[in-house]
């Protein structure tokens, strides 16, 4: 075991994906953080890529135009200029969509974020511990972390910036298919789709963003076999508007107090927008930009209702797929070699490598029986399992330092993004950054909102560091009372 101690106060960020990288880089640029060590625990080689952008799959593209992917909130073209300076996107003739916008591959955006962090790594302002955290314990007023390579480090301030937990297959499916060579329980595992053959009939559980990515990956790598995707409602992620539109609608003036009232207002706004020549996209862009205030205005009981009943509809309209991916899915639906259905699996049987599925369509629309060669789970993160997703999170929860949020999206935190303990009290030195804070902040999935929240968390950390520094520098009552009296008079 290696105990690392720099003899200076330390901020540790657990998770070096997009959120963790932005938190660390923002702190590194803050002059008030001079004298503080900034450490990031992240097992990947580069900081900034994370689960979303650590991919070399050519089918994986950013879901919004490159012009809306800037790290600098005050410079919308920052990413675009970064690409221009490097002659990117090269070897990617499909990056330019018919609407004239660039939708580069996600791996390229990961390189952009990593480039932004690199100078701080080179200067030593940020230290990257390429390790997975295996334990976190409270030691007096500090947090002691241990990595899987044996490094132990103490933090004065701790920031949890980890990603969502892995998806969970519906009950019964995993127990039947576990160990099957073409059963893909987690599409984020490198090479997860490699065993699927060119003519295999693929059954995809889930019809959202991940399912669209899976379909695009299969088709762009020569897999031409039939694809059947299903979910309870059969809703698929939508594409972008065919023209630029300003956000339409105001949902913050006299904000809704119930999920039902919000739904009525959204439907009315969509109808009004269409009458004025706008599409529904403009209304959902307004909802996205006003999302934080809308969420804060809803009581917890109404937030739960919204998540339980309306979230699937929100997700497929809010989180749109790139035009290139939309075209692949659309072509398959038109030709019939891709089907998207609403319903559930009634029965799943496995005989060796043969998989037989009995499917019941929604609303009693009939029963179908299929023989499929591969099954892919794309149901999205298992939010309610977040505390069990990593041992150190489970330990922090058992010790009373963390609890799940009230709506089942992540971890409970305050308006300053500090973790709430088992009694609902703020822990001054423990912060939650990124999508795991959605239960409190609402709209924290789109990159601009995640970026803004990461900067906000860094500002909270820096303010705490300044207060702690001021407290240490303040003279004691014994030797500084005269100086304090003088300062108050002046």
Tab-separated table of C-alpha atoms in Angstrom:
chain	number	residue	atom	x	y	z
A	1	UNK	CA	0.000	0.000	0.000
A	2	UNK	CA	1.258	3.458	-0.941
A	3	UNK	CA	0.107	6.387	1.171
A	4	UNK	CA	0.308	9.599	-0.835
A	5	UNK	CA	0.568	12.834	1.079
A	6	UNK	CA	1.613	16.128	-0.421
A	7	UNK	CA	1.487	17.996	2.859
A	8	UNK	CA	-1.141	20.362	1.473
A	9	UNK	CA	-4.938	20.437	1.534
A	10	UNK	CA	-6.483	18.155	-1.059
A	11	UNK	CA	-9.611	17.916	-3.170
A	12	UNK	CA	-10.297	14.475	-4.587
A	13	UNK	CA	-12.685	13.933	-7.470
A	14	UNK	CA	-13.925	10.365	-7.905
A	15	UNK	CA	-14.651	9.855	-11.575
A	16	UNK	CA	-12.735	11.467	-14.417
A	17	UNK	CA	-15.355	11.449	-17.133
A	18	UNK	CA	-16.804	14.661	-18.519
A	19	UNK	CA	-18.179	15.914	-15.193
A	20	UNK	CA	-15.105	15.077	-13.118
A	21	UNK	CA	-12.765	16.560	-15.704
A	22	UNK	CA	-14.684	19.851	-15.815
A	23	UNK	CA	-14.791	20.065	-12.014
A	24	UNK	CA	-11.028	19.440	-11.772
A	25	UNK	CA	-10.084	21.801	-14.614
A	26	UNK	CA	-12.279	24.587	-13.226
A	27	UNK	CA	-10.609	24.225	-9.826
A	28	UNK	CA	-7.162	24.169	-11.448
A	29	UNK	CA	-7.861	27.512	-13.132
A	30	UNK	CA	-9.100	29.103	-9.900
A	31	UNK	CA	-6.297	31.187	-8.381
A	32	UNK	CA	-7.835	30.825	-4.935
A	33	UNK	CA	-7.055	27.083	-5.131
A	34	UNK	CA	-3.302	27.655	-5.253
A	35	UNK	CA	-1.722	25.602	-2.503
A	36	UNK	CA	-4.379	22.900	-2.870
A	37	UNK	CA	-3.751	19.553	-4.487
A	38	UNK	CA	-6.414	18.433	-6.990
A	39	UNK	CA	-6.527	14.669	-7.485
A	40	UNK	CA	-8.778	12.631	-9.760
A	41	UNK	CA	-9.318	8.882	-9.439
A	42	UNK	CA	-10.244	7.523	-12.865
A	43	UNK	CA	-9.217	4.109	-14.256
A	44	UNK	CA	-9.365	5.203	-17.914
A	45	UNK	CA	-6.226	6.402	-19.617
A	46	UNK	CA	-7.560	9.880	-20.357
A	47	UNK	CA	-9.568	12.303	-18.271
A	48	UNK	CA	-12.688	13.737	-19.843
A	49	UNK	CA	-13.872	10.802	-21.939
A	50	UNK	CA	-15.813	8.759	-19.425
A	51	UNK	CA	-18.525	6.313	-20.375
A	52	UNK	CA	-20.071	8.556	-23.028
A	53	UNK	CA	-16.994	9.550	-25.031
A	54	UNK	CA	-14.536	6.707	-24.474
A	55	UNK	CA	-15.519	4.930	-27.673
A	56	UNK	CA	-13.921	4.196	-31.019
A	57	UNK	CA	-17.161	2.919	-32.562
A	58	UNK	CA	-17.585	4.969	-35.763
A	59	UNK	CA	-21.372	4.792	-35.408
A	60	UNK	CA	-21.345	6.611	-32.067
A	61	UNK	CA	-21.930	10.300	-32.704
A	62	UNK	CA	-22.694	13.289	-30.532
A	63	UNK	CA	-26.452	13.724	-30.366
A	64	UNK	CA	-26.491	17.506	-30.762
A	65	UNK	CA	-24.672	19.734	-33.270
A	66	UNK	CA	-21.016	20.422	-32.525
A	67	UNK	CA	-21.825	24.118	-32.188
A	68	UNK	CA	-23.695	23.336	-28.953
A	69	UNK	CA	-20.953	21.193	-27.403
A	70	UNK	CA	-18.585	23.862	-26.082
A	71	UNK	CA	-16.786	23.508	-22.750
A	72	UNK	CA	-16.821	27.294	-22.417
A	73	UNK	CA	-20.355	28.557	-21.678
A	74	UNK	CA	-19.329	31.977	-23.034
A	75	UNK	CA	-17.814	30.646	-26.277
A	76	UNK	CA	-20.242	28.469	-28.235
A	77	UNK	CA	-17.744	27.843	-31.053
A	78	UNK	CA	-14.904	26.587	-28.863
A	79	UNK	CA	-15.260	22.930	-29.907
A	80	UNK	CA	-15.786	23.867	-33.566
A	81	UNK	CA	-12.581	25.938	-33.602
A	82	UNK	CA	-10.698	23.124	-31.848
A	83	UNK	CA	-11.721	20.802	-34.691
A	84	UNK	CA	-10.798	23.334	-37.385
A	85	UNK	CA	-7.305	23.817	-35.930
A	86	UNK	CA	-6.710	20.058	-36.118
A	87	UNK	CA	-8.318	19.420	-39.465
A	88	UNK	CA	-11.149	17.471	-37.890
A	89	UNK	CA	-13.317	15.619	-38.389
A	90	UNK	CA	-11.036	13.766	-40.773
A	91	UNK	CA	-11.844	10.386	-42.349
A	92	UNK	CA	-15.482	10.953	-41.470
A	93	UNK	CA	-17.372	11.977	-44.582
A	94	UNK	CA	-20.719	11.425	-42.858
A	95	UNK	CA	-20.076	13.921	-40.035
A	96	UNK	CA	-21.854	16.729	-41.908
A	97	UNK	CA	-25.590	16.130	-41.718
A	98	UNK	CA	-28.060	17.205	-44.429
A	99	UNK	CA	-29.163	20.080	-42.185
A	100	UNK	CA	-25.665	21.582	-42.462
A	101	UNK	CA	-24.621	20.836	-38.868
A	102	UNK	CA	-21.645	18.753	-37.798
A	103	UNK	CA	-22.286	15.641	-35.714
A	104	UNK	CA	-18.772	14.245	-35.176
A	105	UNK	CA	-17.966	10.943	-33.546
A	106	UNK	CA	-18.114	10.889	-29.776
A	107	UNK	CA	-14.511	9.771	-29.441
A	108	UNK	CA	-13.426	13.050	-31.065
A	109	UNK	CA	-15.312	15.061	-28.460
A	110	UNK	CA	-13.614	12.980	-25.761
A	111	UNK	CA	-10.232	14.020	-27.213
A	112	UNK	CA	-11.361	17.656	-27.071
A	113	UNK	CA	-12.179	17.415	-23.361
A	114	UNK	CA	-8.943	15.533	-22.661
A	115	UNK	CA	-7.004	18.278	-24.465
A	116	UNK	CA	-8.591	20.891	-22.210
A	117	UNK	CA	-7.423	19.035	-19.103
A	118	UNK	CA	-3.952	18.095	-20.392
A	119	UNK	CA	-2.168	21.387	-19.529
A	120	UNK	CA	-3.242	21.083	-15.897
A	121	UNK	CA	-1.935	17.524	-15.781
A	122	UNK	CA	1.335	18.629	-17.336
A	123	UNK	CA	1.789	21.411	-14.802
A	124	UNK	CA	0.953	19.134	-11.901
A	125	UNK	CA	-2.115	21.162	-10.877
A	126	UNK	CA	-4.189	18.024	-11.421
A	127	UNK	CA	-2.906	14.573	-10.464
A	128	UNK	CA	-4.524	11.654	-12.242
A	129	UNK	CA	-4.558	8.424	-10.247
A	130	UNK	CA	-5.382	5.836	-12.871
A	131	UNK	CA	-7.137	3.567	-10.435
A	132	UNK	CA	-10.585	2.423	-9.495
A	133	UNK	CA	-11.661	3.484	-5.992
A	134	UNK	CA	-12.318	0.458	-3.802
A	135	UNK	CA	-12.947	2.089	-0.426
A	136	UNK	CA	-13.808	5.465	1.104
A	137	UNK	CA	-13.911	6.050	4.841
A	138	UNK	CA	-14.374	9.058	7.086
A	139	UNK	CA	-11.262	9.678	9.185
A	140	UNK	CA	-11.870	12.513	11.612
A	141	UNK	CA	-12.604	15.500	9.420
A	142	UNK	CA	-11.026	13.926	6.309
A	143	UNK	CA	-11.972	11.321	3.714
A	144	UNK	CA	-9.556	8.440	3.171
A	145	UNK	CA	-9.626	6.778	-0.249
A	146	UNK	CA	-7.948	3.607	-1.412
A	147	UNK	CA	-7.462	2.688	-5.051
A	148	UNK	CA	-7.211	-0.774	-6.565
A	149	UNK	CA	-3.493	-0.254	-7.251
A	150	UNK	CA	-2.838	0.287	-3.551
A	151	UNK	CA	-2.714	4.076	-3.397
A	152	UNK	CA	-4.234	5.588	-0.268
A	153	UNK	CA	-4.922	9.314	-0.180
A	154	UNK	CA	-6.697	11.629	2.238
A	155	UNK	CA	-9.005	14.405	1.089
A	156	UNK	CA	-10.157	17.540	2.853
A	157	UNK	CA	-12.948	17.827	0.292
A	158	UNK	CA	-14.445	14.963	-1.723
A	159	UNK	CA	-16.427	15.215	-4.974
A	160	UNK	CA	-18.390	12.220	-6.259
A	161	UNK	CA	-18.569	12.546	-10.051
A	162	UNK	CA	-19.194	8.958	-11.053
A	163	UNK	CA	-21.454	7.815	-13.845
A	164	UNK	CA	-24.792	6.065	-13.784
A	165	UNK	CA	-24.979	2.411	-12.748
A	166	UNK	CA	-25.092	-0.226	-15.488
A	167	UNK	CA	-28.445	-1.224	-17.011
A	168	UNK	CA	-30.492	-4.026	-15.490
A	169	UNK	CA	-32.324	-6.617	-17.572
A	170	UNK	CA	-36.006	-7.210	-16.779
A	171	UNK	CA	-36.650	-9.854	-14.140
A	172	UNK	CA	-36.109	-13.394	-15.353
A	173	UNK	CA	-34.251	-12.577	-18.572
A	174	UNK	CA	-30.776	-12.442	-17.061
A	175	UNK	CA	-31.277	-15.696	-15.177
A	176	UNK	CA	-32.242	-17.485	-18.406
A	177	UNK	CA	-29.587	-16.010	-20.692
A	178	UNK	CA	-26.605	-15.503	-18.404
A	179	UNK	CA	-23.575	-17.134	-20.041
A	180	UNK	CA	-25.056	-17.208	-23.551
A	181	UNK	CA	-22.325	-16.105	-26.009
A	182	UNK	CA	-24.620	-13.602	-27.716
A	183	UNK	CA	-26.352	-12.201	-24.674
A	184	UNK	CA	-25.222	-8.586	-24.170
A	185	UNK	CA	-26.209	-7.401	-20.696
A	186	UNK	CA	-24.170	-4.172	-20.836
A	187	UNK	CA	-23.485	-2.445	-24.153
A	188	UNK	CA	-20.856	-0.168	-22.592
A	189	UNK	CA	-18.391	-3.051	-22.242
A	190	UNK	CA	-15.770	-2.769	-25.042
A	191	UNK	CA	-16.489	-5.241	-27.822
A	192	UNK	CA	-19.898	-6.083	-26.365
A	193	UNK	CA	-21.450	-6.669	-29.805
A	194	UNK	CA	-18.500	-8.544	-31.298
A	195	UNK	CA	-20.058	-12.010	-31.051
A	196	UNK	CA	-23.169	-11.044	-33.044
A	197	UNK	CA	-23.019	-12.515	-36.546
A	198	UNK	CA	-23.838	-10.784	-39.833
A	199	UNK	CA	-27.164	-12.576	-40.313
A	200	UNK	CA	-28.229	-12.968	-36.671
A	201	UNK	CA	-31.735	-11.998	-35.644
A	202	UNK	CA	-31.148	-9.558	-32.773
A	203	UNK	CA	-33.675	-8.828	-30.036
A	204	UNK	CA	-33.069	-5.480	-28.294
A	205	UNK	CA	-34.687	-4.816	-24.928
A	206	UNK	CA	-35.322	-1.082	-24.857
A	207	UNK	CA	-36.077	1.446	-27.612
A	208	UNK	CA	-34.326	4.660	-26.496
A	209	UNK	CA	-30.970	6.279	-27.223
A	210	UNK	CA	-28.910	3.181	-26.432
A	211	UNK	CA	-31.063	1.017	-28.687
A	212	UNK	CA	-30.541	3.491	-31.531
A	213	UNK	CA	-26.779	3.325	-30.951
A	214	UNK	CA	-26.890	-0.479	-31.014
A	215	UNK	CA	-28.857	-0.499	-34.262
A	216	UNK	CA	-26.425	1.961	-35.870
A	217	UNK	CA	-23.410	-0.040	-34.682
A	218	UNK	CA	-24.825	-3.274	-36.097
A	219	UNK	CA	-25.740	-1.785	-39.443
A	220	UNK	CA	-22.482	0.138	-39.967
A	221	UNK	CA	-20.459	-3.020	-39.333
A	222	UNK	CA	-22.241	-5.147	-41.898
A	223	UNK	CA	-24.780	-6.914	-39.705
A	224	UNK	CA	-27.842	-7.097	-41.908
A	225	UNK	CA	-29.948	-9.595	-39.959
A	226	UNK	CA	-33.419	-8.599	-38.701
A	227	UNK	CA	-33.622	-6.455	-35.577
A	228	UNK	CA	-36.589	-6.399	-33.211
A	229	UNK	CA	-36.568	-3.799	-30.427
A	230	UNK	CA	-39.263	-3.520	-27.810
A	231	UNK	CA	-40.189	-1.610	-24.683
A	232	UNK	CA	-43.337	-1.325	-22.632
A	233	UNK	CA	-44.584	1.659	-24.654
A	234	UNK	CA	-42.583	1.151	-27.851
A	235	UNK	CA	-41.367	4.764	-27.910
A	236	UNK	CA	-38.203	5.467	-29.870
A	237	UNK	CA	-35.905	8.464	-29.613
A	238	UNK	CA	-36.780	11.214	-32.059
A	239	UNK	CA	-34.569	13.133	-34.443
A	240	UNK	CA	-33.847	16.843	-34.701
A	241	UNK	CA	-35.949	19.521	-36.366
A	242	UNK	CA	-35.191	20.112	-40.044
A	243	UNK	CA	-34.562	23.811	-39.419
A	244	UNK	CA	-33.262	26.073	-36.675
A	245	UNK	CA	-35.874	27.313	-34.197
A	246	UNK	CA	-35.760	29.436	-31.078
A	247	UNK	CA	-37.152	27.913	-27.861
A	248	UNK	CA	-40.915	28.326	-27.668
A	249	UNK	CA	-42.905	28.767	-24.471
A	250	UNK	CA	-42.521	30.056	-20.935
A	251	UNK	CA	-43.033	27.502	-18.168
A	252	UNK	CA	-41.462	29.483	-15.331
A	253	UNK	CA	-44.022	32.287	-15.023
A	254	UNK	CA	-46.434	30.897	-12.445
A	255	UNK	CA	-44.693	27.500	-12.629
A	256	UNK	CA	-46.744	24.317	-12.444
A	257	UNK	CA	-47.264	22.745	-9.051
A	258	UNK	CA	-48.429	19.385	-10.397
A	259	UNK	CA	-47.228	16.994	-13.097
A	260	UNK	CA	-50.699	17.035	-14.646
A	261	UNK	CA	-50.759	20.820	-14.967
A	262	UNK	CA	-47.278	20.768	-16.515
A	263	UNK	CA	-48.419	18.165	-19.054
A	264	UNK	CA	-51.471	20.265	-19.982
A	265	UNK	CA	-49.294	23.347	-20.463
A	266	UNK	CA	-46.798	21.464	-22.616
A	267	UNK	CA	-49.530	20.070	-24.857
A	268	UNK	CA	-51.053	23.517	-25.205
A	269	UNK	CA	-47.648	24.999	-26.036
A	270	UNK	CA	-47.016	22.341	-28.717
A	271	UNK	CA	-50.379	23.154	-30.321
A	272	UNK	CA	-49.647	26.895	-30.182
A	273	UNK	CA	-46.178	26.352	-31.610
A	274	UNK	CA	-47.554	24.391	-34.555
A	275	UNK	CA	-50.079	27.155	-35.211
A	276	UNK	CA	-47.197	29.635	-35.269
A	277	UNK	CA	-45.132	27.526	-37.652
A	278	UNK	CA	-42.831	25.852	-35.110
A	279	UNK	CA	-42.375	22.165	-34.364
A	280	UNK	CA	-42.550	20.441	-30.978
A	281	UNK	CA	-38.742	20.600	-30.859
A	282	UNK	CA	-38.889	24.310	-29.990
A	283	UNK	CA	-41.181	23.643	-27.025
A	284	UNK	CA	-38.906	20.946	-25.646
A	285	UNK	CA	-35.898	23.208	-26.093
A	286	UNK	CA	-37.684	25.744	-23.872
A	287	UNK	CA	-38.454	23.015	-21.334
A	288	UNK	CA	-34.812	21.969	-21.334
A	289	UNK	CA	-33.483	25.480	-20.760
A	290	UNK	CA	-36.048	26.150	-18.011
A	291	UNK	CA	-35.818	22.634	-16.576
A	292	UNK	CA	-34.073	23.485	-13.325
A	293	UNK	CA	-36.635	26.065	-12.280
A	294	UNK	CA	-39.552	23.875	-13.395
A	295	UNK	CA	-38.198	20.970	-11.329
A	296	UNK	CA	-37.581	23.060	-8.218
A	297	UNK	CA	-41.159	24.331	-8.310
A	298	UNK	CA	-42.661	20.843	-8.199
A	299	UNK	CA	-43.261	19.201	-4.799
A	300	UNK	CA	-41.438	15.893	-4.308
A	301	UNK	CA	-44.669	13.907	-4.690
A	302	UNK	CA	-45.260	15.523	-8.089
A	303	UNK	CA	-41.665	14.916	-9.147
A	304	UNK	CA	-42.250	11.235	-8.418
A	305	UNK	CA	-45.432	11.250	-10.486
A	306	UNK	CA	-43.619	12.913	-13.342
A	307	UNK	CA	-40.825	10.315	-13.255
A	308	UNK	CA	-43.253	7.413	-12.977
A	309	UNK	CA	-45.702	8.438	-15.701
A	310	UNK	CA	-44.140	11.010	-18.019
A	311	UNK	CA	-40.413	10.340	-18.076
A	312	UNK	CA	-40.480	7.902	-21.055
A	313	UNK	CA	-42.237	10.532	-23.181
A	314	UNK	CA	-39.826	13.251	-22.024
A	315	UNK	CA	-36.783	11.110	-22.766
A	316	UNK	CA	-37.662	10.301	-26.386
A	317	UNK	CA	-38.391	13.960	-27.192
A	318	UNK	CA	-35.659	15.566	-25.121
A	319	UNK	CA	-32.744	13.232	-25.960
A	320	UNK	CA	-32.659	13.219	-29.741
A	321	UNK	CA	-30.496	11.108	-31.963
A	322	UNK	CA	-28.081	12.427	-34.570
A	323	UNK	CA	-29.534	12.658	-38.096
A	324	UNK	CA	-27.098	10.002	-39.315
A	325	UNK	CA	-28.395	7.497	-36.753
A	326	UNK	CA	-31.997	8.560	-37.308
A	327	UNK	CA	-31.558	7.839	-41.019
A	328	UNK	CA	-30.280	4.312	-40.336
A	329	UNK	CA	-33.161	3.507	-38.003
A	330	UNK	CA	-35.709	5.120	-40.312
A	331	UNK	CA	-34.489	3.180	-43.347
A	332	UNK	CA	-34.730	-0.093	-41.441
A	333	UNK	CA	-38.242	0.671	-40.238
A	334	UNK	CA	-39.315	1.510	-43.779
A	335	UNK	CA	-37.846	-1.655	-45.276
A	336	UNK	CA	-39.180	-3.809	-42.445
A	337	UNK	CA	-35.887	-5.358	-41.369
A	338	UNK	CA	-36.115	-3.300	-38.156
A	339	UNK	CA	-39.214	-3.407	-35.956
A	340	UNK	CA	-39.967	-1.379	-32.830
A	341	UNK	CA	-42.795	-2.818	-30.756
A	342	UNK	CA	-44.708	-2.063	-27.575
A	343	UNK	CA	-45.253	-4.918	-25.144
A	344	UNK	CA	-43.417	-7.411	-22.973
A	345	UNK	CA	-41.734	-10.803	-23.024
A	346	UNK	CA	-44.077	-13.416	-21.587
A	347	UNK	CA	-41.659	-16.302	-21.831
A	348	UNK	CA	-38.020	-16.787	-22.730
A	349	UNK	CA	-36.431	-20.189	-23.255
A	350	UNK	CA	-32.941	-21.258	-24.084
A	351	UNK	CA	-31.952	-24.549	-25.627
A	352	UNK	CA	-28.190	-24.451	-26.031
A	353	UNK	CA	-27.589	-21.361	-28.159
A	354	UNK	CA	-31.170	-21.224	-29.432
A	355	UNK	CA	-33.352	-18.524	-27.860
A	356	UNK	CA	-37.128	-18.701	-28.106
A	357	UNK	CA	-39.208	-15.684	-27.060
A	358	UNK	CA	-42.951	-15.312	-26.561
A	359	UNK	CA	-43.949	-11.662	-26.879
A	360	UNK	CA	-47.251	-10.119	-25.809
A	361	UNK	CA	-48.111	-6.889	-27.590
A	362	UNK	CA	-49.402	-3.940	-25.588
A	363	UNK	CA	-53.151	-3.501	-25.077
A	364	UNK	CA	-53.923	-7.088	-26.072
A	365	UNK	CA	-52.823	-6.592	-29.671
A	366	UNK	CA	-51.706	-10.205	-30.014
A	367	UNK	CA	-48.934	-12.670	-29.174
A	368	UNK	CA	-45.857	-13.341	-31.293
A	369	UNK	CA	-43.265	-16.085	-31.013
A	370	UNK	CA	-39.753	-15.594	-32.267
A	371	UNK	CA	-36.518	-17.508	-32.491
A	372	UNK	CA	-33.644	-15.073	-32.100
A	373	UNK	CA	-29.873	-15.461	-32.153
A	374	UNK	CA	-28.844	-12.605	-29.845
A	375	UNK	CA	-30.362	-10.503	-27.079
A	376	UNK	CA	-29.083	-7.022	-26.194
A	377	UNK	CA	-30.152	-5.101	-23.076
A	378	UNK	CA	-30.458	-1.341	-23.692
A	379	UNK	CA	-32.863	-0.370	-20.923
A	380	UNK	CA	-30.763	2.517	-19.632
A	381	UNK	CA	-29.156	2.955	-16.200
A	382	UNK	CA	-30.535	1.123	-13.179
A	383	UNK	CA	-30.888	4.353	-11.194
A	384	UNK	CA	-32.334	2.761	-8.095
A	385	UNK	CA	-29.278	0.519	-7.753
A	386	UNK	CA	-26.789	3.383	-7.586
A	387	UNK	CA	-25.733	2.738	-3.974
A	388	UNK	CA	-25.075	-0.925	-4.756
A	389	UNK	CA	-23.248	-0.202	-8.008
A	390	UNK	CA	-19.883	0.246	-6.272
A	391	UNK	CA	-18.741	-1.091	-2.875
A	392	UNK	CA	-17.458	2.253	-1.628
A	393	UNK	CA	-20.827	3.903	-2.327
A	394	UNK	CA	-22.555	1.142	-0.417
A	395	UNK	CA	-20.147	1.640	2.492
A	396	UNK	CA	-20.714	5.400	2.573
A	397	UNK	CA	-24.441	4.727	2.651
A	398	UNK	CA	-24.128	2.133	5.429
A	399	UNK	CA	-22.053	4.615	7.430
A	400	UNK	CA	-24.813	7.203	7.075
A	401	UNK	CA	-23.014	9.610	4.721
A	402	UNK	CA	-25.195	9.053	1.622
A	403	UNK	CA	-28.787	8.260	0.808
A	404	UNK	CA	-30.717	7.894	-2.459
A	405	UNK	CA	-32.685	10.903	-3.615
A	406	UNK	CA	-36.428	11.024	-3.070
A	407	UNK	CA	-37.363	10.354	-6.706
A	408	UNK	CA	-35.014	7.479	-7.512
A	409	UNK	CA	-32.637	9.164	-9.971
A	410	UNK	CA	-29.384	9.214	-8.005
A	411	UNK	CA	-27.989	10.558	-4.737
A	412	UNK	CA	-29.658	13.018	-2.373
A	413	UNK	CA	-27.991	16.417	-2.243
A	414	UNK	CA	-28.771	19.991	-1.257
A	415	UNK	CA	-29.162	23.110	-3.374
A	416	UNK	CA	-25.380	23.595	-3.089
A	417	UNK	CA	-24.879	20.015	-4.361
A	418	UNK	CA	-23.595	18.795	-0.994
A	419	UNK	CA	-24.503	15.223	-0.098
A	420	UNK	CA	-27.318	14.717	2.376
A	421	UNK	CA	-26.625	12.135	5.067
A	422	UNK	CA	-29.078	9.546	6.384
A	423	UNK	CA	-30.669	12.239	8.582
A	424	UNK	CA	-31.057	14.665	5.693
A	425	UNK	CA	-28.233	16.941	6.855
A	426	UNK	CA	-25.676	18.550	4.548
A	427	UNK	CA	-22.145	17.197	4.726
A	428	UNK	CA	-20.002	20.284	4.230
A	429	UNK	CA	-17.070	18.566	2.513
A	430	UNK	CA	-18.882	15.960	0.376
A	431	UNK	CA	-20.261	17.021	-3.026
A	432	UNK	CA	-22.304	15.267	-5.723
A	433	UNK	CA	-21.505	16.397	-9.272
A	434	UNK	CA	-23.183	15.497	-12.532
A	435	UNK	CA	-26.221	13.389	-13.422
A	436	UNK	CA	-26.306	11.655	-10.022
A	437	UNK	CA	-27.575	14.999	-8.673
A	438	UNK	CA	-30.631	14.992	-10.962
A	439	UNK	CA	-33.051	14.350	-8.119
A	440	UNK	CA	-32.325	17.843	-6.782
A	441	UNK	CA	-31.484	19.784	-9.941
A	442	UNK	CA	-33.714	18.122	-12.534
A	443	UNK	CA	-32.297	18.721	-16.008
A	444	UNK	CA	-28.784	17.283	-15.727
A	445	UNK	CA	-28.354	15.030	-18.746
A	446	UNK	CA	-27.700	17.340	-21.682
A	447	UNK	CA	-24.080	18.401	-22.023
A	448	UNK	CA	-24.625	22.166	-21.522
A	449	UNK	CA	-26.491	21.515	-18.266
A	450	UNK	CA	-23.920	18.972	-17.046
A	451	UNK	CA	-21.128	21.414	-17.901
A	452	UNK	CA	-22.821	24.275	-16.045
A	453	UNK	CA	-23.444	22.073	-13.010
A	454	UNK	CA	-19.826	20.864	-12.905
A	455	UNK	CA	-18.657	24.492	-12.942
A	456	UNK	CA	-21.181	25.291	-10.191
A	457	UNK	CA	-19.854	22.447	-8.011
A	458	UNK	CA	-16.276	23.618	-8.561
A	459	UNK	CA	-17.295	27.113	-7.461
A	460	UNK	CA	-18.849	25.691	-4.292
A	461	UNK	CA	-15.669	23.728	-3.572
A	462	UNK	CA	-13.451	26.764	-4.159
A	463	UNK	CA	-15.622	28.910	-1.878
A	464	UNK	CA	-15.304	26.297	0.873
A	465	UNK	CA	-11.541	26.131	0.348
A	466	UNK	CA	-11.324	29.923	0.681
A	467	UNK	CA	-13.327	29.883	3.909
A	468	UNK	CA	-11.111	27.177	5.334
A	469	UNK	CA	-7.999	29.069	4.318
A	470	UNK	CA	-9.324	32.263	5.882
A	471	UNK	CA	-10.160	30.421	9.097
A	472	UNK	CA	-6.646	29.015	9.336
A	473	UNK	CA	-5.095	32.391	8.601
A	474	UNK	CA	-7.260	34.249	11.148
A	475	UNK	CA	-5.371	35.174	14.351
A	476	UNK	CA	-6.365	33.372	17.524
A	477	UNK	CA	-8.058	35.148	20.442
A	478	UNK	CA	-4.849	35.024	22.434
A	479	UNK	CA	-2.513	36.648	19.950
A	480	UNK	CA	-4.770	38.557	17.587
A	481	UNK	CA	-7.498	40.279	19.527
A	482	UNK	CA	-5.885	43.675	19.110
A	483	UNK	CA	-5.522	43.157	15.370
A	484	UNK	CA	-9.190	42.185	15.119
A	485	UNK	CA	-10.277	45.247	17.101
A	486	UNK	CA	-8.130	47.457	14.869
A	487	UNK	CA	-9.606	45.951	11.731
A	488	UNK	CA	-13.151	46.467	12.982
A	489	UNK	CA	-12.462	50.141	13.803
A	490	UNK	CA	-10.900	50.815	10.437
